[in-house]
PDB file of C-alpha atoms and ligand atoms in Angstrom:
ATOM      1  CA  MET A   2      15.555 -26.612  26.879  1.00  0.00           C
ATOM      2  CA  ASP A   3      16.915 -23.858  24.693  1.00  0.00           C
ATOM      3  CA  ASP A   4      14.609 -21.144  23.484  1.00  0.00           C
ATOM      4  CA  LEU A   5      14.526 -22.407  19.877  1.00  0.00           C
ATOM      5  CA  PHE A   6      11.707 -20.150  18.765  1.00  0.00           C
ATOM      6  CA  GLY A   7      12.851 -16.953  20.438  1.00  0.00           C
ATOM      7  CA  ASP A   8       9.591 -16.260  22.236  1.00  0.00           C
ATOM      8  CA  ASP A   9      10.747 -16.720  25.835  1.00  0.00           C
ATOM      9  CA  PRO A  10      11.773 -13.602  27.721  1.00  0.00           C
ATOM     10  CA  PRO A  11      15.578 -13.413  27.953  1.00  0.00           C
ATOM     11  CA  ALA A  12      16.882 -15.115  31.066  1.00  0.00           C
ATOM     12  CA  GLU A  13      18.047 -12.661  33.730  1.00  0.00           C
ATOM     13  CA  PRO A  14      21.808 -12.363  33.617  1.00  0.00           C
ATOM     14  CA  ARG A  15      23.281 -14.510  36.366  1.00  0.00           C
ATOM     15  CA  ARG A  16      26.489 -12.583  36.420  1.00  0.00           C
ATOM     16  CA  GLU A  17      26.699  -8.835  36.414  1.00  0.00           C
ATOM     17  CA  GLU A  18      29.867  -6.742  36.517  1.00  0.00           C
ATOM     18  CA  LEU A  19      29.331  -3.908  38.992  1.00  0.00           C
ATOM     19  CA  GLY A  20      32.579  -2.159  38.222  1.00  0.00           C
ATOM     20  CA  GLU A  21      36.238  -3.028  37.962  1.00  0.00           C
ATOM     21  CA  GLY A  22      36.849  -5.976  40.276  1.00  0.00           C
ATOM     22  CA  ALA A  23      33.232  -6.183  41.486  1.00  0.00           C
ATOM     23  CA  VAL A  24      30.797  -8.894  40.432  1.00  0.00           C
ATOM     24  CA  LEU A  25      27.225  -9.783  41.350  1.00  0.00           C
ATOM     25  CA  LEU A  26      26.479 -13.528  41.146  1.00  0.00           C
ATOM     26  CA  ARG A  27      22.684 -13.700  41.156  1.00  0.00           C
ATOM     27  CA  GLY A  28      21.261 -16.670  43.048  1.00  0.00           C
ATOM     28  CA  ARG A  29      24.717 -18.156  43.575  1.00  0.00           C
ATOM     29  CA  ALA A  30      23.877 -19.278  47.146  1.00  0.00           C
ATOM     30  CA  LEU A  31      20.498 -20.851  46.360  1.00  0.00           C
ATOM     31  CA  THR A  32      21.715 -24.414  45.900  1.00  0.00           C
ATOM     32  CA  ASP A  33      23.165 -24.274  49.437  1.00  0.00           C
ATOM     33  CA  GLU A  34      20.100 -22.639  50.974  1.00  0.00           C
ATOM     34  CA  ALA A  35      19.134 -25.395  53.430  1.00  0.00           C
ATOM     35  CA  ALA A  36      22.686 -25.971  54.674  1.00  0.00           C
ATOM     36  CA  LEU A  37      23.332 -22.239  54.996  1.00  0.00           C
ATOM     37  CA  LEU A  38      20.203 -21.768  57.112  1.00  0.00           C
ATOM     38  CA  ASP A  39      21.147 -24.740  59.312  1.00  0.00           C
ATOM     39  CA  GLY A  40      24.638 -23.313  59.745  1.00  0.00           C
ATOM     40  CA  LEU A  41      23.237 -19.905  60.569  1.00  0.00           C
ATOM     41  CA  GLU A  42      20.940 -21.334  63.218  1.00  0.00           C
ATOM     42  CA  ALA A  43      23.809 -23.233  64.864  1.00  0.00           C
ATOM     43  CA  VAL A  44      26.073 -20.163  64.919  1.00  0.00           C
ATOM     44  CA  ILE A  45      23.377 -17.869  66.325  1.00  0.00           C
ATOM     45  CA  ALA A  46      22.513 -20.382  69.061  1.00  0.00           C
ATOM     46  CA  GLU A  47      26.109 -20.018  70.283  1.00  0.00           C
ATOM     47  CA  ALA A  48      26.663 -16.321  69.524  1.00  0.00           C
ATOM     48  CA  PRO A  49      23.304 -14.503  69.452  1.00  0.00           C
ATOM     49  CA  PHE A  50      22.631 -11.354  67.431  1.00  0.00           C
ATOM     50  CA  ARG A  51      23.262  -8.151  69.345  1.00  0.00           C
ATOM     51  CA  HIS A  52      23.185  -4.444  68.603  1.00  0.00           C
ATOM     52  CA  MET A  53      26.712  -3.106  68.947  1.00  0.00           C
ATOM     53  CA  VAL A  54      27.606   0.489  69.732  1.00  0.00           C
ATOM     54  CA  THR A  55      29.745   2.701  67.495  1.00  0.00           C
ATOM     55  CA  PRO A  56      32.790   4.495  68.905  1.00  0.00           C
ATOM     56  CA  GLY A  57      30.611   7.630  68.837  1.00  0.00           C
ATOM     57  CA  GLY A  58      28.079   5.969  71.152  1.00  0.00           C
ATOM     58  CA  PHE A  59      25.283   5.162  68.676  1.00  0.00           C
ATOM     59  CA  GLU A  60      23.591   1.771  68.731  1.00  0.00           C
ATOM     60  CA  MET A  61      23.639   0.189  65.268  1.00  0.00           C
ATOM     61  CA  SER A  62      20.237  -0.609  63.761  1.00  0.00           C
ATOM     62  CA  VAL A  63      21.680  -3.817  62.280  1.00  0.00           C
ATOM     63  CA  ALA A  64      22.120  -6.657  64.802  1.00  0.00           C
ATOM     64  CA  MET A  65      25.361  -8.622  64.388  1.00  0.00           C
ATOM     65  CA  SER A  66      27.217 -11.785  65.189  1.00  0.00           C
ATOM     66  CA  ASN A  67      30.269 -13.537  63.753  1.00  0.00           C
ATOM     67  CA  CYS A  68      31.757 -16.927  63.102  1.00  0.00           C
ATOM     68  CA  GLY A  69      35.225 -18.069  62.208  1.00  0.00           C
ATOM     69  CA  PRO A  70      38.621 -17.343  63.818  1.00  0.00           C
ATOM     70  CA  PHE A  71      37.975 -13.573  63.973  1.00  0.00           C
ATOM     71  CA  GLY A  72      34.885 -11.458  64.446  1.00  0.00           C
ATOM     72  CA  TRP A  73      34.304  -7.797  63.664  1.00  0.00           C
ATOM     73  CA  VAL A  74      33.180  -5.798  66.662  1.00  0.00           C
ATOM     74  CA  THR A  75      32.543  -2.191  67.544  1.00  0.00           C
ATOM     75  CA  ASP A  76      32.243  -0.510  70.936  1.00  0.00           C
ATOM     76  CA  ARG A  77      33.292   2.759  72.565  1.00  0.00           C
ATOM     77  CA  ARG A  78      36.932   1.729  72.071  1.00  0.00           C
ATOM     78  CA  GLY A  79      36.643   1.462  68.289  1.00  0.00           C
ATOM     79  CA  TYR A  80      36.183  -0.924  65.378  1.00  0.00           C
ATOM     80  CA  ARG A  81      38.328  -4.072  65.292  1.00  0.00           C
ATOM     81  CA  TYR A  82      38.551  -7.806  64.774  1.00  0.00           C
ATOM     82  CA  GLN A  83      38.914 -10.059  67.769  1.00  0.00           C
ATOM     83  CA  ALA A  84      38.989 -13.805  68.361  1.00  0.00           C
ATOM     84  CA  GLU A  85      36.541 -13.767  71.290  1.00  0.00           C
ATOM     85  CA  ASP A  86      32.873 -12.912  71.390  1.00  0.00           C
ATOM     86  CA  PRO A  87      32.677 -10.026  73.885  1.00  0.00           C
ATOM     87  CA  LEU A  88      29.301 -11.331  75.118  1.00  0.00           C
ATOM     88  CA  SER A  89      30.580 -14.752  76.148  1.00  0.00           C
ATOM     89  CA  GLY A  90      34.337 -14.227  76.357  1.00  0.00           C
ATOM     90  CA  LYS A  91      34.655 -17.424  74.294  1.00  0.00           C
ATOM     91  CA  PRO A  92      35.970 -17.874  70.752  1.00  0.00           C
ATOM     92  CA  TRP A  93      33.443 -17.126  68.013  1.00  0.00           C
ATOM     93  CA  PRO A  94      31.628 -20.247  66.712  1.00  0.00           C
ATOM     94  CA  GLU A  95      33.435 -22.145  64.005  1.00  0.00           C
ATOM     95  CA  MET A  96      32.715 -21.131  60.439  1.00  0.00           C
ATOM     96  CA  PRO A  97      30.447 -23.833  58.965  1.00  0.00           C
ATOM     97  CA  ASP A  98      32.073 -25.623  56.010  1.00  0.00           C
ATOM     98  CA  VAL A  99      29.166 -24.641  53.751  1.00  0.00           C
ATOM     99  CA  PHE A 100      29.832 -20.952  54.533  1.00  0.00           C
ATOM    100  CA  ARG A 101      33.546 -21.234  53.753  1.00  0.00           C
ATOM    101  CA  ASP A 102      33.037 -23.316  50.603  1.00  0.00           C
ATOM    102  CA  LEU A 103      30.480 -20.870  49.236  1.00  0.00           C
ATOM    103  CA  ALA A 104      32.710 -17.855  49.923  1.00  0.00           C
ATOM    104  CA  GLU A 105      35.765 -19.483  48.376  1.00  0.00           C
ATOM    105  CA  GLY A 106      33.848 -20.737  45.328  1.00  0.00           C
ATOM    106  CA  ALA A 107      32.211 -17.371  44.675  1.00  0.00           C
ATOM    107  CA  ALA A 108      35.589 -15.641  45.018  1.00  0.00           C
ATOM    108  CA  VAL A 109      37.118 -17.957  42.404  1.00  0.00           C
ATOM    109  CA  GLU A 110      34.249 -17.228  40.006  1.00  0.00           C
ATOM    110  CA  ALA A 111      34.725 -13.516  40.550  1.00  0.00           C
ATOM    111  CA  GLY A 112      38.427 -13.744  39.735  1.00  0.00           C
ATOM    112  CA  TYR A 113      39.930 -14.083  43.206  1.00  0.00           C
ATOM    113  CA  PRO A 114      41.391 -17.583  43.482  1.00  0.00           C
ATOM    114  CA  GLY A 115      43.033 -18.396  46.802  1.00  0.00           C
ATOM    115  CA  PHE A 116      40.671 -16.376  48.990  1.00  0.00           C
ATOM    116  CA  THR A 117      40.361 -18.094  52.371  1.00  0.00           C
ATOM    117  CA  PRO A 118      38.178 -16.138  54.801  1.00  0.00           C
ATOM    118  CA  ASP A 119      39.103 -16.041  58.481  1.00  0.00           C
ATOM    119  CA  ALA A 120      36.096 -13.900  59.466  1.00  0.00           C
ATOM    120  CA  CYS A 121      32.402 -13.978  58.729  1.00  0.00           C
ATOM    121  CA  LEU A 122      30.331 -11.052  59.975  1.00  0.00           C
ATOM    122  CA  ILE A 123      26.635 -11.878  60.150  1.00  0.00           C
ATOM    123  CA  ASN A 124      24.306  -8.890  59.806  1.00  0.00           C
ATOM    124  CA  CYS A 125      20.629  -9.137  60.702  1.00  0.00           C
ATOM    125  CA  TYR A 126      18.364  -6.401  59.318  1.00  0.00           C
ATOM    126  CA  GLN A 127      14.819  -5.973  60.548  1.00  0.00           C
ATOM    127  CA  PRO A 128      12.472  -3.568  58.754  1.00  0.00           C
ATOM    128  CA  GLY A 129      13.890  -0.054  59.092  1.00  0.00           C
ATOM    129  CA  ALA A 130      17.468  -1.223  59.750  1.00  0.00           C
ATOM    130  CA  ARG A 131      20.108   0.239  57.451  1.00  0.00           C
ATOM    131  CA  MET A 132      23.827   0.558  57.008  1.00  0.00           C
ATOM    132  CA  SER A 133      25.182   3.916  55.971  1.00  0.00           C
ATOM    133  CA  LEU A 134      27.906   4.274  53.346  1.00  0.00           C
ATOM    134  CA  HIS A 135      31.248   3.020  54.611  1.00  0.00           C
ATOM    135  CA  GLN A 136      34.464   1.358  53.474  1.00  0.00           C
ATOM    136  CA  ASP A 137      35.571  -2.047  54.799  1.00  0.00           C
ATOM    137  CA  LYS A 138      39.035  -1.102  55.985  1.00  0.00           C
ATOM    138  CA  ASP A 139      39.646  -2.809  59.322  1.00  0.00           C
ATOM    139  CA  GLU A 140      41.340  -5.737  57.576  1.00  0.00           C
ATOM    140  CA  HIS A 141      45.089  -6.233  57.523  1.00  0.00           C
ATOM    141  CA  ASP A 142      45.633  -6.505  53.768  1.00  0.00           C
ATOM    142  CA  PHE A 143      43.316  -5.175  51.075  1.00  0.00           C
ATOM    143  CA  VAL A 144      44.638  -7.653  48.520  1.00  0.00           C
ATOM    144  CA  HIS A 145      41.820  -9.977  49.630  1.00  0.00           C
ATOM    145  CA  PRO A 146      38.286  -9.424  48.332  1.00  0.00           C
ATOM    146  CA  ILE A 147      35.015  -9.104  50.259  1.00  0.00           C
ATOM    147  CA  VAL A 148      32.384 -11.775  49.638  1.00  0.00           C
ATOM    148  CA  SER A 149      28.848 -10.842  50.644  1.00  0.00           C
ATOM    149  CA  VAL A 150      25.903 -13.267  50.709  1.00  0.00           C
ATOM    150  CA  SER A 151      22.299 -12.054  50.970  1.00  0.00           C
ATOM    151  CA  LEU A 152      19.507 -14.145  52.507  1.00  0.00           C
ATOM    152  CA  GLY A 153      15.898 -13.361  53.355  1.00  0.00           C
ATOM    153  CA  LEU A 154      14.124 -10.119  52.456  1.00  0.00           C
ATOM    154  CA  ALA A 155      15.434  -8.131  49.501  1.00  0.00           C
ATOM    155  CA  ALA A 156      17.398  -4.971  50.203  1.00  0.00           C
ATOM    156  CA  MET A 157      18.719  -2.071  48.177  1.00  0.00           C
ATOM    157  CA  PHE A 158      22.511  -2.196  48.155  1.00  0.00           C
ATOM    158  CA  GLN A 159      24.450   0.970  47.427  1.00  0.00           C
ATOM    159  CA  PHE A 160      27.772   0.660  45.681  1.00  0.00           C
ATOM    160  CA  GLY A 161      29.800   3.811  45.132  1.00  0.00           C
ATOM    161  CA  GLY A 162      33.457   4.607  44.596  1.00  0.00           C
ATOM    162  CA  MET A 163      36.629   5.529  46.451  1.00  0.00           C
ATOM    163  CA  LYS A 164      35.148   8.762  47.771  1.00  0.00           C
ATOM    164  CA  ARG A 165      32.010   9.038  49.862  1.00  0.00           C
ATOM    165  CA  SER A 166      30.774  11.702  47.441  1.00  0.00           C
ATOM    166  CA  ASP A 167      31.212   9.483  44.337  1.00  0.00           C
ATOM    167  CA  PRO A 168      28.039   8.504  42.449  1.00  0.00           C
ATOM    168  CA  VAL A 169      26.329   5.500  43.998  1.00  0.00           C
ATOM    169  CA  ARG A 170      24.711   2.627  42.125  1.00  0.00           C
ATOM    170  CA  ARG A 171      21.645   1.041  43.667  1.00  0.00           C
ATOM    171  CA  ILE A 172      21.397  -2.723  43.250  1.00  0.00           C
ATOM    172  CA  PRO A 173      18.544  -4.800  44.657  1.00  0.00           C
ATOM    173  CA  LEU A 174      19.981  -7.836  46.443  1.00  0.00           C
ATOM    174  CA  LEU A 175      17.700 -10.849  46.723  1.00  0.00           C
ATOM    175  CA  HIS A 176      17.744 -14.081  48.693  1.00  0.00           C
ATOM    176  CA  GLY A 177      20.718 -16.102  47.443  1.00  0.00           C
ATOM    177  CA  ASP A 178      22.619 -13.299  45.717  1.00  0.00           C
ATOM    178  CA  VAL A 179      26.368 -13.035  46.215  1.00  0.00           C
ATOM    179  CA  VAL A 180      28.449  -9.906  45.625  1.00  0.00           C
ATOM    180  CA  VAL A 181      32.240 -10.018  45.466  1.00  0.00           C
ATOM    181  CA  TRP A 182      34.388  -6.885  45.362  1.00  0.00           C
ATOM    182  CA  GLY A 183      38.138  -6.545  45.428  1.00  0.00           C
ATOM    183  CA  GLY A 184      41.110  -5.271  43.467  1.00  0.00           C
ATOM    184  CA  PRO A 185      40.377  -1.726  42.264  1.00  0.00           C
ATOM    185  CA  SER A 186      36.983  -1.700  44.030  1.00  0.00           C
ATOM    186  CA  ARG A 187      38.139  -3.239  47.330  1.00  0.00           C
ATOM    187  CA  LEU A 188      37.766   0.050  49.213  1.00  0.00           C
ATOM    188  CA  PHE A 189      34.659   1.310  47.451  1.00  0.00           C
ATOM    189  CA  TYR A 190      32.014   2.897  49.657  1.00  0.00           C
ATOM    190  CA  HIS A 191      28.913   0.760  50.079  1.00  0.00           C
ATOM    191  CA  GLY A 192      25.817   0.592  52.241  1.00  0.00           C
ATOM    192  CA  VAL A 193      22.266  -0.694  52.525  1.00  0.00           C
ATOM    193  CA  LEU A 194      19.088   1.422  52.443  1.00  0.00           C
ATOM    194  CA  ALA A 195      16.495   0.987  55.188  1.00  0.00           C
ATOM    195  CA  LEU A 196      14.941  -2.472  54.889  1.00  0.00           C
ATOM    196  CA  LYS A 197      11.325  -2.453  53.742  1.00  0.00           C
ATOM    197  CA  ASP A 198       8.741  -4.462  55.636  1.00  0.00           C
ATOM    198  CA  GLY A 199       7.954  -7.900  54.298  1.00  0.00           C
ATOM    199  CA  ASN A 200       7.844 -11.568  55.088  1.00  0.00           C
ATOM    200  CA  HIS A 201      10.316 -14.036  53.663  1.00  0.00           C
ATOM    201  CA  PRO A 202       9.139 -17.672  53.569  1.00  0.00           C
ATOM    202  CA  LYS A 203      12.340 -18.933  55.217  1.00  0.00           C
ATOM    203  CA  LEU A 204      13.520 -15.991  57.324  1.00  0.00           C
ATOM    204  CA  GLY A 205      10.393 -13.991  58.154  1.00  0.00           C
ATOM    205  CA  ALA A 206      10.692 -10.225  58.487  1.00  0.00           C
ATOM    206  CA  ARG A 207      14.479 -10.238  58.250  1.00  0.00           C
ATOM    207  CA  ARG A 208      17.397  -9.918  55.913  1.00  0.00           C
ATOM    208  CA  ILE A 209      20.588 -11.757  56.815  1.00  0.00           C
ATOM    209  CA  ASN A 210      23.897 -10.831  55.215  1.00  0.00           C
ATOM    210  CA  LEU A 211      27.058 -12.888  55.554  1.00  0.00           C
ATOM    211  CA  THR A 212      30.202 -10.865  54.889  1.00  0.00           C
ATOM    212  CA  PHE A 213      33.344 -12.936  54.450  1.00  0.00           C
ATOM    213  CA  ARG A 214      36.736 -11.340  54.851  1.00  0.00           C
ATOM    214  CA  ARG A 215      40.370 -12.098  55.374  1.00  0.00           C
ATOM    215  CA  ALA A 216      40.932 -10.049  58.525  1.00  0.00           C
ATOM    216  CA  GLN A 217      44.574 -10.995  59.235  1.00  0.00           C
TER     217      GLN A 217
HETATM  218  C1  SIN B  29      28.271  -4.658  55.152  1.00  0.00           C
HETATM  219  O1  SIN B  29      28.772  -3.814  54.428  1.00  0.00           O
HETATM  220  O2  SIN B  29      28.846  -5.109  56.166  1.00  0.00           O
HETATM  221  C2  SIN B  29      26.910  -5.193  54.880  1.00  0.00           C
HETATM  222  C3  SIN B  29      26.501  -5.203  53.462  1.00  0.00           C
HETATM  223  C4  SIN B  29      25.151  -5.858  53.302  1.00  0.00           C
HETATM  224  O3  SIN B  29      24.421  -6.036  54.288  1.00  0.00           O
HETATM  225  O4  SIN B  29      24.795  -6.203  52.162  1.00  0.00           O
HETATM  226 FE1  FE2 B  30      30.808  -3.272  54.549  1.00  0.00          FE
END
Protein backbone atom coordinates (compact mmCIF):
# COMPACT_ATOMS: atom_id res chain seq x y z
CA MET A 1 0.00 0.00 0.00
CA ASP A 2 1.10 3.56 -0.60
CA ASP A 3 2.58 5.54 2.23
CA LEU A 4 -0.49 7.77 2.67
CA PHE A 5 0.64 9.32 5.92
CA GLY A 6 4.27 9.93 5.02
CA ASP A 7 5.73 8.18 8.03
CA ASP A 8 7.42 5.24 6.30
CA PRO A 9 11.09 5.61 5.46
CA PRO A 10 11.51 6.31 1.73
CA ALA A 11 11.90 3.12 -0.26
CA GLU A 12 15.47 2.53 -1.44
CA PRO A 13 15.79 3.55 -5.06
CA ARG A 14 15.61 0.45 -7.23
CA ARG A 15 17.35 2.12 -10.09
CA GLU A 16 20.45 4.21 -9.75
CA GLU A 17 22.36 5.91 -12.56
CA LEU A 18 26.07 5.33 -12.00
CA GLY A 19 27.20 7.58 -14.81
CA GLU A 20 26.47 8.07 -18.47
CA GLY A 21 25.35 4.71 -19.85
CA ALA A 22 25.73 2.87 -16.52
CA VAL A 23 22.81 1.75 -14.38
CA LEU A 24 22.46 -0.22 -11.15
CA LEU A 25 19.22 -2.24 -10.93
CA ARG A 26 18.95 -3.13 -7.25
CA GLY A 27 17.51 -6.57 -6.57
CA ARG A 28 16.70 -7.10 -10.25
CA ALA A 29 17.75 -10.79 -10.13
CA LEU A 30 15.88 -11.70 -6.93
CA THR A 31 12.72 -13.01 -8.57
CA ASP A 32 14.88 -15.51 -10.50
CA GLU A 33 16.98 -16.51 -7.50
CA ALA A 34 16.05 -20.20 -7.33
CA ALA A 35 16.40 -20.79 -11.07
CA LEU A 36 19.69 -18.89 -11.21
CA LEU A 37 21.15 -21.00 -8.40
CA ASP A 38 19.96 -24.22 -10.09
CA GLY A 39 21.51 -23.07 -13.36
CA LEU A 40 24.74 -22.18 -11.62
CA GLU A 41 24.97 -25.58 -9.98
CA ALA A 42 24.43 -27.36 -13.31
CA VAL A 43 27.08 -25.27 -15.08
CA ILE A 44 29.66 -25.73 -12.33
CA ALA A 45 29.09 -29.50 -12.26
CA GLU A 46 30.21 -29.55 -15.91
CA ALA A 47 32.86 -26.81 -15.80
CA PRO A 48 34.20 -26.45 -12.24
CA PHE A 49 35.64 -23.24 -10.82
CA ARG A 50 39.39 -22.92 -11.26
CA HIS A 51 42.03 -20.32 -10.53
CA MET A 52 43.46 -19.14 -13.84
CA VAL A 53 46.90 -17.64 -14.31
CA THR A 54 47.55 -14.18 -15.74
CA PRO A 55 49.94 -13.72 -18.67
CA GLY A 56 52.41 -12.41 -16.08
CA GLY A 57 52.25 -15.72 -14.19
CA PHE A 58 50.09 -14.72 -11.20
CA GLU A 59 47.26 -16.96 -10.05
CA MET A 60 44.01 -14.99 -9.80
CA SER A 61 42.38 -14.90 -6.36
CA VAL A 62 38.95 -15.14 -8.02
CA ALA A 63 38.03 -18.65 -9.24
CA MET A 64 36.29 -18.71 -12.63
CA SER A 65 34.19 -20.70 -15.03
CA ASN A 66 32.05 -19.86 -18.05
CA CYS A 67 28.94 -20.86 -19.90
CA GLY A 68 27.61 -20.04 -23.32
CA PRO A 69 29.24 -20.26 -26.78
CA PHE A 70 32.42 -18.47 -25.62
CA GLY A 71 34.32 -18.34 -22.36
CA TRP A 72 36.89 -15.83 -21.15
CA VAL A 73 40.18 -17.42 -20.21
CA THR A 74 43.64 -16.30 -19.20
CA ASP A 75 46.92 -18.21 -19.17
CA ARG A 76 50.58 -17.54 -19.97
CA ARG A 77 49.58 -16.95 -23.60
CA GLY A 78 47.23 -14.08 -22.79
CA TYR A 79 43.60 -13.10 -22.25
CA ARG A 80 41.03 -14.30 -24.79
CA TYR A 81 37.66 -15.86 -25.47
CA GLN A 82 37.49 -19.45 -26.60
CA ALA A 83 34.73 -21.95 -27.31
CA GLU A 84 36.32 -24.82 -25.35
CA ASP A 85 36.95 -25.19 -21.65
CA PRO A 86 40.73 -25.69 -21.42
CA LEU A 87 40.22 -28.10 -18.49
CA SER A 88 38.02 -30.54 -20.40
CA GLY A 89 38.70 -29.65 -24.03
CA LYS A 90 34.91 -29.64 -24.49
CA PRO A 91 32.60 -26.73 -25.31
CA TRP A 92 31.59 -24.62 -22.31
CA PRO A 93 28.21 -25.63 -20.80
CA GLU A 94 25.19 -24.09 -22.43
CA MET A 95 24.00 -20.79 -21.04
CA PRO A 96 20.86 -21.52 -19.00
CA ASP A 97 17.78 -19.76 -20.40
CA VAL A 98 17.21 -17.98 -17.07
CA PHE A 99 20.73 -16.48 -17.31
CA ARG A 100 20.19 -15.23 -20.86
CA ASP A 101 16.68 -13.91 -20.19
CA LEU A 102 17.84 -11.99 -17.13
CA ALA A 103 20.80 -10.45 -18.98
CA GLU A 104 18.70 -9.45 -21.97
CA GLY A 105 15.88 -8.04 -19.82
CA ALA A 106 18.24 -6.02 -17.63
CA ALA A 107 19.98 -4.66 -20.73
CA VAL A 108 16.65 -3.48 -22.17
CA GLU A 109 15.80 -1.72 -18.90
CA ALA A 110 19.20 -0.05 -18.90
CA GLY A 111 18.68 1.25 -22.44
CA TYR A 112 20.41 -1.45 -24.48
CA PRO A 113 17.72 -3.27 -26.46
CA GLY A 114 18.97 -6.08 -28.68
CA PHE A 115 21.79 -7.25 -26.41
CA THR A 116 22.25 -10.99 -26.86
CA PRO A 117 25.16 -12.36 -24.81
CA ASP A 118 27.34 -15.11 -26.26
CA ALA A 119 29.55 -15.37 -23.15
CA CYS A 120 28.94 -15.57 -19.44
CA LEU A 121 31.98 -15.42 -17.18
CA ILE A 122 31.27 -16.77 -13.71
CA ASN A 123 33.46 -15.35 -10.95
CA CYS A 124 33.62 -16.97 -7.52
CA TYR A 125 35.03 -14.82 -4.70
CA GLN A 126 35.94 -16.32 -1.36
CA PRO A 127 36.84 -14.04 1.56
CA GLY A 128 39.98 -12.11 0.63
CA ALA A 129 39.52 -12.54 -3.14
CA ARG A 130 39.53 -9.33 -5.16
CA MET A 131 39.68 -8.03 -8.69
CA SER A 132 41.92 -5.08 -9.37
CA LEU A 133 40.84 -2.19 -11.58
CA HIS A 134 40.64 -3.21 -15.22
CA GLN A 135 38.74 -2.53 -18.44
CA ASP A 136 36.71 -5.23 -20.22
CA LYS A 137 38.28 -4.97 -23.64
CA ASP A 138 38.77 -8.49 -24.99
CA GLU A 139 35.43 -8.31 -26.81
CA HIS A 140 35.12 -7.76 -30.54
CA ASP A 141 32.81 -4.74 -30.55
CA PHE A 142 32.31 -2.31 -27.68
CA VAL A 143 28.88 -1.30 -28.95
CA HIS A 144 27.48 -4.05 -26.70
CA PRO A 145 27.08 -3.42 -22.97
CA ILE A 146 28.31 -5.49 -20.01
CA VAL A 147 25.65 -6.98 -17.73
CA SER A 148 26.86 -8.02 -14.29
CA VAL A 149 24.79 -10.00 -11.77
CA SER A 150 25.81 -10.29 -8.11
CA LEU A 151 24.84 -13.26 -5.92
CA GLY A 152 25.84 -14.26 -2.40
CA LEU A 153 27.95 -12.14 -0.06
CA ALA A 154 27.98 -8.38 -0.61
CA ALA A 155 31.05 -6.83 -2.18
CA MET A 156 32.36 -3.33 -2.74
CA PHE A 157 32.38 -2.60 -6.46
CA GLN A 158 34.66 0.11 -7.79
CA PHE A 159 33.54 2.05 -10.82
CA GLY A 160 35.91 4.63 -12.26
CA GLY A 161 36.40 6.25 -15.64
CA MET A 162 38.32 5.90 -18.89
CA LYS A 163 41.68 6.28 -17.17
CA ARG A 164 42.97 4.08 -14.38
CA SER A 165 43.77 7.24 -12.42
CA ASP A 166 40.21 8.65 -12.70
CA PRO A 167 38.22 9.00 -9.46
CA VAL A 168 36.55 5.75 -8.45
CA ARG A 169 33.06 5.38 -7.01
CA ARG A 170 32.51 2.63 -4.47
CA ILE A 171 29.15 0.87 -4.71
CA PRO A 172 28.12 -1.99 -2.44
CA LEU A 173 26.67 -4.79 -4.55
CA LEU A 174 24.25 -7.13 -2.80
CA HIS A 175 22.69 -10.48 -3.61
CA GLY A 176 20.42 -9.95 -6.62
CA ASP A 177 21.84 -6.63 -7.81
CA VAL A 178 22.47 -6.12 -11.52
CA VAL A 179 24.80 -3.51 -13.01
CA VAL A 180 24.76 -2.66 -16.71
CA TRP A 181 27.37 -0.43 -18.34
CA GLY A 182 27.82 0.48 -21.97
CA GLY A 183 27.88 3.38 -24.39
CA PRO A 184 30.11 6.13 -22.98
CA SER A 185 31.00 4.01 -19.92
CA ARG A 186 31.62 0.73 -21.77
CA LEU A 187 35.39 0.91 -21.21
CA PHE A 188 35.32 2.38 -17.73
CA TYR A 189 37.78 0.91 -15.24
CA HIS A 190 36.14 -1.24 -12.59
CA GLY A 191 37.10 -3.73 -9.91
CA VAL A 192 36.07 -5.39 -6.67
CA LEU A 193 37.66 -4.83 -3.24
CA ALA A 194 38.75 -7.83 -1.18
CA LEU A 195 35.66 -9.79 -0.12
CA LYS A 196 34.90 -9.59 3.59
CA ASP A 197 34.21 -12.76 5.54
CA GLY A 198 30.59 -13.70 6.02
CA ASN A 199 28.00 -16.36 5.47
CA HIS A 200 25.25 -16.03 2.91
CA PRO A 201 22.15 -18.18 3.55
CA LYS A 202 22.15 -19.54 -0.01
CA LEU A 203 25.80 -19.41 -1.06
CA GLY A 204 27.81 -19.65 2.17
CA ALA A 205 31.12 -17.81 2.37
CA ARG A 206 31.11 -16.84 -1.30
CA ARG A 207 30.17 -14.16 -3.75
CA ILE A 208 29.27 -15.24 -7.28
CA ASN A 209 29.26 -12.75 -10.14
CA LEU A 210 27.86 -13.50 -13.58
CA THR A 211 29.28 -11.21 -16.26
CA PHE A 212 27.43 -11.33 -19.57
CA ARG A 213 29.10 -10.09 -22.71
CA ARG A 214 28.90 -10.18 -26.45
CA ALA A 215 32.38 -11.51 -27.18
CA GLN A 216 32.13 -11.85 -30.99
C1 LIG B 1 34.49 -8.44 -13.51
O1 LIG B 1 34.79 -7.29 -13.77
O2 LIG B 1 34.70 -9.39 -14.29
C2 LIG B 1 33.84 -8.79 -12.21
C3 LIG B 1 33.02 -7.73 -11.60
C4 LIG B 1 32.34 -8.23 -10.35
O3 LIG B 1 32.72 -9.28 -9.81
O4 LIG B 1 31.40 -7.57 -9.88
FE1 LIG C 1 35.38 -6.68 -15.70
